[in-house]
GROMACS .gro file of C-alpha atoms in nm:
model
  140
    1MET     CA    1   9.465  11.386  11.409
    2THR     CA    2   9.479  11.225  11.719
    3GLY     CA    3   9.814  11.009  11.667
    4ALA     CA    4   9.616  10.641  11.640
    5LYS     CA    5   9.733  10.391  11.441
    6LEU     CA    6   9.507  10.280  11.176
    7HIS     CA    7   9.427   9.900  11.082
    8LEU     CA    8   9.224   9.791  10.772
    9VAL     CA    9   9.124   9.451  10.705
   10ARG     CA   10   9.095   9.324  10.347
   11PRO     CA   11   8.856   9.281  10.196
   12LEU     CA   12   8.732   9.657  10.250
   13GLY     CA   13   8.458   9.826  10.147
   14PHE     CA   14   8.606  10.153   9.968
   15GLU     CA   15   8.909  10.171   9.745
   16VAL     CA   16   9.252  10.336   9.824
   17THR     CA   17   9.310  10.515   9.552
   18ASP     CA   18   9.449  10.893   9.535
   19LYS     CA   19   9.150  10.993   9.343
   20ASN     CA   20   8.883  10.860   9.616
   21LEU     CA   21   9.114  10.992   9.924
   22LYS     CA   22   9.122  11.357   9.715
   23ARG     CA   23   8.749  11.324   9.691
   24ALA     CA   24   8.693  11.202  10.047
   25GLY     CA   25   8.941  11.533  10.168
   26LEU     CA   26   9.205  11.344  10.296
   27ASP     CA   27   9.483  11.511  10.190
   28TYR     CA   28   9.666  11.433  10.533
   29TRP     CA   29   9.634  11.047  10.419
   30ASN     CA   30  10.015  11.023  10.391
   31GLU     CA   31  10.042  11.115  10.743
   32LEU     CA   32   9.865  10.804  10.870
   33ASP     CA   33  10.015  10.507  11.044
   34ILE     CA   34   9.844  10.263  10.832
   35THR     CA   35   9.881   9.887  10.866
   36TYR     CA   36   9.686   9.606  10.624
   37TYR     CA   37   9.587   9.226  10.709
   38ASP     CA   38   9.440   8.985  10.408
   39GLY     CA   39   9.109   8.925  10.671
   40LEU     CA   40   9.027   8.947  10.995
   41ALA     CA   41   9.219   8.618  11.102
   42ASP     CA   42   9.555   8.800  10.984
   43PHE     CA   43   9.494   9.081  11.199
   44PHE     CA   44   9.433   8.872  11.549
   45SER     CA   45   9.746   8.707  11.447
   46ARG     CA   46   9.947   8.958  11.435
   47ASN     CA   47   9.812   9.175  11.754
   48SER     CA   48   9.717   9.125  12.091
   49GLY     CA   49   9.572   9.348  12.349
   50SER     CA   50   9.210   9.471  12.420
   51PHE     CA   51   8.979   9.401  12.201
   52TYR     CA   52   8.614   9.617  12.140
   53TYR     CA   53   8.382   9.575  11.868
   54PHE     CA   54   8.150   9.847  11.770
   55THR     CA   55   7.818   9.719  11.724
   56THR     CA   56   7.433   9.812  11.647
   57LYS     CA   57   7.388   9.494  11.821
   58GLY     CA   58   7.629   9.578  12.116
   59LYS     CA   59   7.465   9.548  12.470
   60ASN     CA   60   7.726   9.744  12.628
   61THR     CA   61   7.791  10.161  12.561
   62TYR     CA   62   8.092  10.262  12.477
   63SER     CA   63   8.078  10.541  12.711
   64ASP     CA   64   8.087  10.293  13.039
   65ILE     CA   65   8.397  10.079  12.883
   66SER     CA   66   8.750  10.216  13.038
   67PHE     CA   67   8.981  10.098  12.777
   68PRO     CA   68   9.323  10.043  12.840
   69ASP     CA   69   9.627  10.141  12.681
   70ASN     CA   70   9.684   9.860  12.370
   71SER     CA   71   9.313   9.945  12.293
   72TYR     CA   72   9.212   9.821  11.967
   73LEU     CA   73   8.827   9.970  11.807
   74LEU     CA   74   8.694   9.723  11.570
   75PHE     CA   75   8.427   9.871  11.307
   76GLY     CA   76   8.271   9.667  11.000
   77ARG     CA   77   8.237   9.777  10.646
   78GLU     CA   78   7.882  10.017  10.656
   79ASP     CA   79   7.703   9.786  10.483
   80ALA     CA   80   7.716   9.527  10.699
   81GLY     CA   81   7.879   9.590  11.022
   82LEU     CA   82   8.123   9.317  11.213
   83PRO     CA   83   8.088   8.951  11.147
   84GLU     CA   84   7.784   8.815  11.401
   85SER     CA   85   8.046   8.498  11.448
   86LEU     CA   86   8.291   8.738  11.598
   87LEU     CA   87   8.074   8.945  11.764
   88VAL     CA   88   7.880   8.631  12.004
   89LYS     CA   89   8.243   8.504  12.068
   90ASN     CA   90   8.278   8.845  12.263
   91PRO     CA   91   7.983   8.991  12.389
   92ASP     CA   92   8.137   9.175  12.740
   93THR     CA   93   8.309   9.382  12.495
   94CYS     CA   94   8.048   9.448  12.213
   95LEU     CA   95   7.994   9.834  12.180
   96ARG     CA   96   7.736   9.999  12.067
   97ILE     CA   97   7.701  10.416  12.040
   98PRO     CA   98   7.309  10.500  12.162
   99MET     CA   99   7.100  10.639  11.872
  100ARG     CA  100   6.715  10.650  11.826
  101PRO     CA  101   6.574  10.341  11.776
  102ARG     CA  102   6.445  10.215  11.392
  103LEU     CA  103   6.645  10.472  11.267
  104ARG     CA  104   7.014  10.326  11.043
  105SER     CA  105   7.317  10.344  11.213
  106LEU     CA  106   7.578  10.633  11.245
  107ASN     CA  107   7.799  10.609  10.896
  108LEU     CA  108   8.135  10.486  11.000
  109SER     CA  109   8.354  10.783  11.030
  110ASN     CA  110   8.104  10.965  11.257
  111SER     CA  111   8.120  10.619  11.473
  112VAL     CA  112   8.506  10.604  11.475
  113ALA     CA  113   8.511  10.970  11.552
  114ILE     CA  114   8.332  10.913  11.816
  115ALA     CA  115   8.494  10.607  11.981
  116VAL     CA  116   8.852  10.746  11.928
  117TYR     CA  117   8.765  11.094  12.085
  118GLU     CA  118   8.611  10.896  12.409
  119VAL     CA  119   8.947  10.675  12.440
  120LEU     CA  120   9.151  10.968  12.429
  121ARG     CA  121   8.968  11.186  12.673
  122GLN     CA  122   8.972  10.868  12.935
  123TRP     CA  123   9.375  10.900  12.837
  124ASP     CA  124   9.349  11.271  12.922
  125PHE     CA  125   9.451  11.335  12.522
  126PRO     CA  126   9.754  11.259  12.497
  127GLU     CA  127  10.014  11.470  12.286
  128LEU     CA  128   9.692  11.658  12.143
  129ALA     CA  129   9.688  12.053  12.224
  130ALA     CA  130   9.473  12.173  12.504
  131GLU     CA  131   9.371  12.478  12.388
  132GLY     CA  132   9.414  12.702  12.080
  133GLN     CA  133   9.485  13.025  11.958
  134LEU     CA  134   9.324  13.360  11.836
  135THR     CA  135   9.406  13.413  11.494
  136LYS     CA  136   9.345  13.850  11.550
  137TYR     CA  137   9.253  13.860  11.922
  138THR     CA  138   9.392  13.725  12.243
  139TRP     CA  139   9.235  13.539  12.520
  140GLU     CA  140   9.360  13.802  12.767
   0.00000   0.00000   0.00000
């Protein structure tokens, strides 16, 4: 777990039920800090900071951006992405993850993981363990 807060904006492309979460292997769901919103207008009215829109349509690469504190990473539904009306108003903060041309985009969870860990890398992985421990051996 990264310590990032999860903001879910309705309508969702999935159902948040115990059955669906268990099937997806998300047994840590109860450990997440989640806020739900009734649409993008509700989300933007309740949050302020720097907003970054992850999209296959972006002109900028996510790794070329310096993410400040209080950054929000926005992702759309896997089947539709973010609304183009939102993207066109924010061209400088529309970011893409490079991929081969003419291929479908990465799945949502992979895209989120790539973006979140880039932000954490830039911030020197706050509150995350920097090294692991062997269980049967020692590193020395």
